[in-house]
Amino acid sequence: MAEYLIIIFGSIFINNFIVSRFLGICPFLGVSKQVETATGMGLAVTFVMGLASGLTYWVQKLLILLNLEFLQTITFILVIAVLVQFVEMVMKKSSPVLYRALGIYLPLITTNCAVLGVTLININEGYTFLQSVLSGIGGALGFTLLIILFAGIRERMSLAPIPRSMQGFPIALITAGLISIAFLGFTGFNLNALFNF
Amino acid sequence: MEAGSLQIVINSIAILAFLGVVFGSGLAVASRKLKVESDPRIDEVEALLPGANCGGCGYPGCRGLAEAIVSGAAPVTACPVTKDYSSIAEVMGVEATSAAERMIAKVRCAGGKKEAQQRFIYLGVEDCSAAQNLGGGAKACAYGCLGLGNCAKVCPFEAITMSDNGLPIVDEEKCTGCGLCVKACPRHLITLWPVDKSVTVLCMNQDKGVEVRKVCKVGCIGCRICEKQCPTQAITVENNLARIDPQLCTECGICVTKCPMKTIKGEKKQEREVV
């Protein structure tokens, strides 16, 4: 049990995709103007990352069976592209408003390197199936947490009297950097001591 | 080429083709199952709507209204902006009933920088709501326009500009009566007013006349002269403030000439017709 908690906690706070691994920055900056769309983006990414982690585990097993590990990247991209298409269809059917709000960023999950990143990291870490899925969901929750926090700050910044030369992207990048430094505080947490009571 | 490496090439092609076919057929099934049936008329109606997504009709954007019109939940004249009802009616195969009277936004304050007193110099964010939250704004009149242009910023049709006197000017041609500025004004100074009735009381101050005179040169003091002079009883004074009923007003212009504070403004209908 403790190891699963360590994986989830670690991938949300310590090895956070955005502030520590610097993956998935494009949607992080692109869809973080409103908390509502940021939440939608986060949930869509969570769904895709969780499924992709589980599915690529079995695809990797298949590749090992045929001695074709070098096809890892291209097959994983295929898996992710299919999943994103699927999420898009489900969303169009179930939540048209969210579908329109996410717009171009929904198909862009395909090129969200955090998704490909988590699947490759899972393989490198030698995770089991359950561990892979948890690492995928944990990483995506970390992404969601960050993008919502950031969107909240940006909503407030849109009303703040920011010097003209800093408006828009400059101040957003500085803010992202400060959040990243804040999250550095989580490194060095002794997770074993925390969860092994 | 060695036999082993040839095997790898064949295996690679086979596995990619296999995964491609599996995923492709999976998606094909999913797209069949999750297909969203949409009426082609929705797109046609949406194309005829202005596309500003102002929300003046009460639906979420023009697409939302188009869906409502096609499903019959909204009449073909539901859009307050467009004037092209007959085309929408044609798409829907119904007769267009006469459109509602065209309404435009009217800012009910005439006290700009010249006329109204300021309590302090406001140097904060250029936003009426922010100013309103900071001790009720700089203007001495608690009802008047703060002049920071929230209405101009929110207008999707660029119909509102701020004058040098710090008051919003509504362009009657561009204004579509969508009502976004009505919601944006923290002091609720903007009302929708029939476009062919120009005589309005340009004040919302409900204080007693003495108090009004202290803060503004053009505020309504509730003297009731207009109420007594109006031949059609279109004007009533309640809470020290005159109100005109646009339905009863004939734009005779008597109140405009009699108002001691020059708060009531507007042109006589005949004069406008000559021009």
XYZ file of C-alpha atoms in Angstrom:
472
model
C 0.000 0.000 0.000
C 2.740 2.384 1.027
C 4.556 2.083 -2.302
C 1.391 3.067 -4.195
C 0.929 6.106 -1.981
C 4.561 6.994 -2.571
C 4.068 6.764 -6.355
C 0.939 8.945 -6.307
C 2.284 11.509 -3.856
C 5.655 11.576 -5.575
C 4.244 12.101 -9.062
C 1.845 14.837 -7.918
C 4.198 16.933 -5.812
C 7.829 15.901 -6.172
C 8.218 14.807 -9.777
C 5.457 17.087 -10.993
C 5.390 17.064 -14.779
C 5.193 20.806 -15.228
C 7.389 22.279 -12.542
C 9.938 19.533 -12.103
C 10.119 17.592 -15.375
C 9.080 20.539 -17.594
C 6.749 18.448 -19.745
C 3.340 19.587 -20.989
C 4.146 23.295 -20.890
C 2.137 24.094 -24.059
C -1.337 23.376 -22.623
C -0.143 24.699 -19.258
C 0.371 28.133 -20.785
C -2.293 27.883 -23.465
C -5.408 26.759 -21.577
C -4.783 28.439 -18.240
C -6.675 31.690 -18.752
C -9.852 30.486 -17.006
C -10.232 28.072 -14.116
C -13.191 26.386 -15.811
C -11.437 25.428 -19.047
C -8.259 24.613 -17.112
C -10.240 22.129 -15.021
C -11.702 20.573 -18.173
C -8.257 20.309 -19.748
C -6.872 18.766 -16.568
C -9.627 16.151 -16.428
C -9.198 15.275 -20.113
C -5.442 14.879 -19.604
C -6.034 12.763 -16.477
C -8.295 10.458 -18.423
C -5.869 10.113 -21.328
C -2.794 9.689 -19.143
C -4.389 7.039 -16.924
C -5.618 5.010 -19.895
C -2.405 5.495 -21.862
C -0.295 4.265 -18.932
C -2.376 1.104 -18.616
C -2.570 0.403 -22.332
C 1.111 1.032 -23.090
C 2.058 -1.424 -20.345
C 0.510 -4.250 -22.362
C 1.788 -2.865 -25.670
C 5.288 -2.878 -24.180
C 4.798 -6.538 -23.124
C 3.854 -7.319 -26.736
C 6.933 -5.504 -28.056
C 9.245 -7.360 -25.645
C 7.706 -10.637 -26.797
C 8.696 -9.831 -30.390
C 12.053 -8.233 -29.496
C 10.876 -4.931 -30.946
C 11.470 -2.567 -28.011
C 12.892 0.015 -30.410
C 9.349 0.598 -31.723
C 8.356 1.849 -28.263
C 8.048 5.534 -29.140
C 6.090 5.194 -32.386
C 3.624 2.641 -30.996
C 3.071 4.696 -27.859
C 2.331 7.772 -29.968
C -0.171 5.671 -31.907
C -1.854 4.569 -28.673
C -2.046 8.139 -27.386
C -3.406 9.506 -30.679
C -6.166 6.890 -30.662
C -7.044 7.637 -27.043
C -7.245 11.371 -27.711
C -9.547 10.772 -30.665
C -11.695 8.638 -28.410
C -11.815 11.256 -25.639
C -12.761 13.866 -28.230
C -15.702 11.764 -29.413
C -16.893 11.094 -25.868
C -16.628 14.766 -24.972
C -18.440 15.921 -28.104
C -21.264 13.601 -27.186
C -21.454 14.210 -23.459
C -20.328 17.823 -22.949
C -20.510 20.024 -26.087
C -19.859 23.188 -24.071
C -16.585 21.861 -22.677
C -15.751 20.503 -26.127
C -16.038 23.982 -27.643
C -14.281 25.626 -24.706
C -11.221 23.383 -25.055
C -11.218 23.889 -28.817
C -7.871 23.243 -30.465
C -6.236 22.177 -27.201
C -8.150 18.914 -27.031
C -6.527 17.365 -30.133
C -3.299 18.908 -28.893
C -3.238 16.439 -25.982
C -1.821 14.124 -28.646
C 1.282 16.247 -28.700
C 1.268 16.844 -24.950
C 4.690 15.442 -24.162
C 3.628 14.756 -20.576
C 1.455 11.908 -21.878
C 4.249 10.300 -23.902
C 6.625 11.150 -21.060
C 4.670 9.283 -18.405
C 4.404 6.119 -20.523
C 8.166 6.065 -21.207
C 9.023 6.865 -17.578
C 6.781 3.989 -16.431
C 8.755 1.559 -18.604
C 12.121 2.927 -17.454
C 11.107 2.665 -13.797
C 10.035 -0.955 -14.357
C 6.572 -0.361 -12.882
C 3.961 -3.109 -12.717
C 0.559 -2.588 -14.363
C -1.086 -1.082 -11.278
C 1.938 1.058 -10.526
C 1.961 2.343 -14.124
C -1.700 3.356 -13.991
C -1.237 5.048 -10.611
C 1.840 6.883 -11.829
C -0.103 8.028 -14.910
C -3.101 9.233 -12.908
C -0.877 10.766 -10.225
C 1.189 12.630 -12.798
C -1.962 13.890 -14.500
C -3.445 14.996 -11.173
C -0.260 16.934 -10.565
C -0.713 18.537 -13.992
C -4.364 19.337 -13.181
C -3.439 20.813 -9.808
C -0.816 23.049 -11.377
C -2.945 24.219 -14.297
C -5.878 25.094 -11.996
C -3.619 26.935 -9.546
C -2.040 28.800 -12.428
C -5.396 29.642 -14.016
C -6.611 31.023 -10.687
C -3.588 33.280 -10.467
C -3.951 34.387 -14.091
C -7.623 35.248 -13.602
C -6.566 37.622 -10.839
C -3.621 38.961 -12.802
C -5.928 39.973 -15.654
C -7.344 42.623 -13.292
C -4.054 43.633 -11.698
C -2.217 46.791 -12.785
C 0.765 45.071 -14.438
C 3.287 47.227 -16.340
C 2.574 47.123 -20.046
C 5.864 45.471 -20.982
C 5.127 42.610 -18.573
C 1.484 41.977 -19.498
C 0.455 38.614 -20.905
C 3.133 36.008 -21.444
C 6.096 37.602 -19.625
C 4.292 37.763 -16.292
C 2.779 34.304 -16.904
C 6.231 32.800 -17.413
C 7.597 34.538 -14.312
C 4.644 33.251 -12.299
C 5.203 29.734 -13.602
C 8.842 29.984 -12.565
C 7.900 31.108 -9.046
C 5.418 28.224 -8.710
C 8.182 25.887 -9.852
C 10.506 27.218 -7.143
C 7.735 26.816 -4.564
C 7.285 23.191 -5.582
C 11.034 22.619 -5.162
C 10.222 22.643 -1.461
C 8.712 19.178 -1.827
C 11.976 17.551 -2.918
C 13.752 15.857 -0.072
C 10.516 14.722 1.555
C 11.162 11.317 3.092
C 8.124 9.594 1.648
C 9.101 6.214 3.102
C 9.000 7.642 6.591
C 5.765 9.445 5.797
C 3.815 6.434 4.596
C 5.436 3.526 6.470
C 4.198 4.915 9.772
C 20.670 -9.083 -45.764
C 20.767 -11.501 -42.843
C 17.737 -13.646 -42.170
C 17.462 -12.321 -38.580
C 17.310 -8.647 -39.531
C 14.789 -9.389 -42.272
C 12.646 -11.067 -39.623
C 12.812 -7.915 -37.485
C 11.678 -5.762 -40.408
C 8.761 -8.076 -41.132
C 7.837 -8.215 -37.441
C 7.951 -4.435 -37.138
C 5.678 -3.919 -40.112
C 3.337 -6.652 -38.884
C 3.033 -5.303 -35.350
C 2.451 -1.717 -36.480
C -0.112 -2.835 -39.026
C -1.775 -5.020 -36.406
C -1.982 -2.219 -33.837
C -3.170 0.184 -36.512
C -5.981 -2.112 -37.596
C -7.045 -2.858 -34.000
C -7.105 0.808 -32.981
C -8.614 1.936 -36.270
C -11.503 -0.495 -36.076
C -11.970 0.417 -32.421
C -12.295 4.075 -33.359
C -14.633 3.238 -36.232
C -16.970 1.419 -33.848
C -16.717 4.256 -31.329
C -17.520 6.916 -33.906
C -20.616 4.961 -34.926
C -21.722 4.563 -31.323
C -20.951 8.098 -30.225
C -22.194 9.884 -33.325
C -23.806 13.214 -32.561
C -26.892 13.724 -34.667
C -27.099 17.352 -35.667
C -29.723 19.089 -37.729
C -28.112 20.774 -40.784
C -30.476 23.704 -40.219
C -28.572 24.555 -37.014
C -25.509 25.461 -39.072
C -27.603 27.447 -41.536
C -29.305 29.458 -38.800
C -26.006 29.981 -36.981
C -24.503 31.391 -40.169
C -27.315 33.971 -40.320
C -26.830 35.076 -36.715
C -24.278 37.829 -35.981
C -21.707 35.482 -34.437
C -20.710 37.925 -31.701
C -21.852 35.469 -28.990
C -23.071 38.411 -26.936
C -25.648 36.376 -25.034
C -28.306 39.082 -25.403
C -30.891 36.456 -26.345
C -30.329 34.570 -23.089
C -28.756 31.527 -24.745
C -25.076 30.590 -24.483
C -23.775 32.096 -27.697
C -25.142 32.166 -31.228
C -24.793 28.397 -31.606
C -26.973 27.920 -28.523
C -29.659 30.190 -29.958
C -29.471 28.454 -33.344
C -30.092 25.118 -31.630
C -32.998 26.612 -29.686
C -34.545 28.123 -32.831
C -34.275 24.855 -34.736
C -35.726 22.856 -31.853
C -38.577 25.368 -31.610
C -37.716 26.550 -28.114
C -37.030 30.076 -29.339
C -38.873 32.157 -31.963
C -37.043 33.110 -35.154
C -36.997 36.706 -33.918
C -35.254 35.787 -30.655
C -31.960 37.420 -31.614
C -32.042 41.064 -30.459
C -29.135 41.953 -32.717
C -29.835 40.776 -36.247
C -32.399 42.491 -38.447
C -32.471 39.688 -40.977
C -35.321 37.678 -39.461
C -36.836 36.771 -42.817
C -33.804 34.664 -43.839
C -33.920 32.716 -40.590
C -37.656 32.265 -41.013
C -37.026 31.024 -44.542
C -34.585 28.371 -43.271
C -37.142 27.313 -40.694
C -40.007 27.428 -43.211
C -42.166 29.785 -41.155
C -43.451 33.335 -41.491
C -41.460 35.952 -39.619
C -43.635 37.911 -37.256
C -42.782 41.559 -36.854
C -39.707 42.040 -34.785
C -39.861 43.561 -31.356
C -39.223 47.269 -31.152
C -35.508 47.935 -31.540
C -33.900 48.798 -28.247
C -30.584 50.521 -27.670
C -28.511 51.151 -24.579
C -29.092 54.483 -22.836
C -26.646 55.719 -20.224
C -28.696 57.411 -17.512
C -26.135 59.906 -16.299
C -25.121 63.303 -17.671
C -22.684 64.233 -14.931
C -19.243 64.022 -16.484
C -15.995 65.520 -15.249
C -17.270 69.070 -15.878
C -20.659 68.773 -14.207
C -20.112 66.431 -11.254
C -17.938 66.831 -8.152
C -15.138 64.408 -7.383
C -14.429 63.353 -3.796
C -10.842 62.295 -4.460
C -8.489 61.545 -7.332
C -8.738 57.894 -8.310
C -5.499 56.413 -9.621
C -6.375 52.731 -9.349
C -7.203 50.092 -11.935
C -9.141 51.393 -14.947
C -12.208 49.401 -14.004
C -15.565 50.683 -12.739
C -16.122 47.679 -10.459
C -12.705 48.109 -8.857
C -13.390 51.831 -8.317
C -16.824 51.074 -6.929
C -15.268 48.686 -4.406
C -12.741 51.325 -3.328
C -14.922 53.405 -1.045
C -17.677 53.717 -3.624
C -15.613 55.438 -6.297
C -14.298 58.945 -6.712
C -17.523 60.577 -7.814
C -19.327 62.509 -5.089
C -22.662 61.336 -6.491
C -23.293 57.808 -5.267
C -25.433 57.049 -8.332
C -23.468 58.591 -11.190
C -21.243 57.181 -13.900
C -17.731 56.315 -12.705
C -16.427 56.911 -16.215
C -13.850 54.127 -16.348
C -15.475 52.453 -19.326
C -16.509 48.952 -18.264
C -19.436 49.277 -20.681
C -17.142 50.312 -23.542
C -14.809 47.392 -22.806
C -17.568 44.800 -22.717
C -19.373 45.955 -25.894
C -18.732 43.350 -28.624
C -19.911 45.763 -31.336
C -17.671 48.711 -30.390
C -20.762 50.872 -30.078
C -19.696 52.583 -26.853
C -16.863 55.088 -26.642
C -15.818 57.228 -23.703
C -16.069 60.965 -24.237
C -13.428 63.459 -23.048
C -15.914 64.424 -20.378
C -15.684 60.891 -18.961
C -19.099 59.668 -20.037
C -19.955 56.789 -22.351
C -21.371 57.693 -25.774
C -23.584 55.084 -27.392
C -23.486 54.903 -31.178
C -27.153 54.395 -32.083
C -26.252 52.791 -35.398
C -23.837 50.243 -33.974
C -25.759 49.466 -30.769
C -27.736 46.264 -31.060
C -29.381 46.243 -27.646
C -27.696 43.009 -26.579
C -27.641 44.230 -22.981
C -24.070 43.256 -22.070
C -23.275 46.798 -20.927
C -26.419 46.796 -18.783
C -24.970 43.882 -16.849
C -21.425 45.287 -16.845
C -22.274 48.617 -15.196
C -21.716 48.287 -11.424
C -24.059 51.234 -10.832
C -26.846 49.928 -13.063
C -26.964 53.167 -15.020
C -27.614 51.659 -18.426
C -31.111 50.687 -19.509
C -32.418 49.428 -22.815
C -34.573 52.129 -24.378
C -36.629 52.169 -27.599
C -34.496 53.655 -30.345
C -37.214 55.979 -31.645
C -37.797 57.611 -28.240
C -35.022 60.030 -27.528
C -36.380 61.972 -24.518
C -34.880 60.557 -21.325
C -34.090 61.630 -17.788
C -30.310 61.420 -17.700
C -30.013 60.864 -13.966
C -30.491 58.041 -11.494
C -29.864 60.009 -8.279
C -32.545 59.345 -5.687
C -31.242 61.789 -3.070
C -33.116 64.950 -2.095
C -32.686 67.968 -4.341
C -30.414 69.802 -1.897
C -28.000 66.887 -1.801
C -28.048 66.526 -5.581
C -27.239 70.194 -6.127
C -24.129 69.832 -3.932
C -22.609 67.098 -6.093
C -23.847 67.645 -9.643
C -24.897 70.503 -11.890
C -27.194 68.385 -14.051
C -28.745 65.967 -11.549
C -32.496 65.466 -11.133
C -33.666 67.320 -8.023
C -37.171 65.874 -8.073
C -38.853 69.274 -8.444
C -41.870 67.753 -10.237
C -42.046 70.531 -12.828
C -41.827 67.978 -15.635
C -44.480 65.826 -14.015
C -46.903 68.759 -13.906
C -46.085 69.979 -17.409
C -46.281 66.654 -19.233
C -49.484 66.593 -21.326
C -49.619 62.780 -21.512
C -48.738 61.950 -17.888
C -45.694 60.048 -19.114
C -43.497 61.387 -16.302
C -43.724 60.345 -12.666
C -41.464 61.454 -9.818
C -40.698 58.780 -7.266
C -37.947 58.864 -4.646
C -36.881 62.335 -5.810
C -36.251 61.077 -9.326
C -38.267 61.663 -12.508
C -38.984 58.685 -14.728
C -40.393 58.720 -18.246
C -42.603 55.959 -19.529
C -41.434 55.529 -23.134
C -44.794 54.040 -24.114
C -46.683 57.221 -23.132
C -44.047 59.764 -24.216
C -44.912 61.634 -27.396
C -41.611 63.530 -27.501
C -43.406 66.881 -27.354
C -40.275 68.320 -25.759
C -42.006 70.421 -23.083
C -40.143 68.698 -20.252
C -36.824 69.217 -22.041
C -37.358 72.975 -22.132
C -38.876 73.231 -18.639
C -36.372 71.142 -16.683
C -34.458 73.626 -14.467
C -31.391 71.378 -14.194
C -31.344 70.413 -17.892
C -31.420 66.780 -16.792
C -34.028 65.731 -19.328
C -32.534 65.589 -22.780
C -33.867 64.623 -26.170
C -35.050 66.086 -29.446
C -38.560 66.735 -30.593
C -39.723 64.176 -33.107
C -40.664 66.850 -35.681
C -37.261 68.499 -35.470
C -35.542 65.225 -36.111
C -37.759 64.454 -39.049
C -36.917 67.788 -40.653
C -33.227 67.084 -40.196
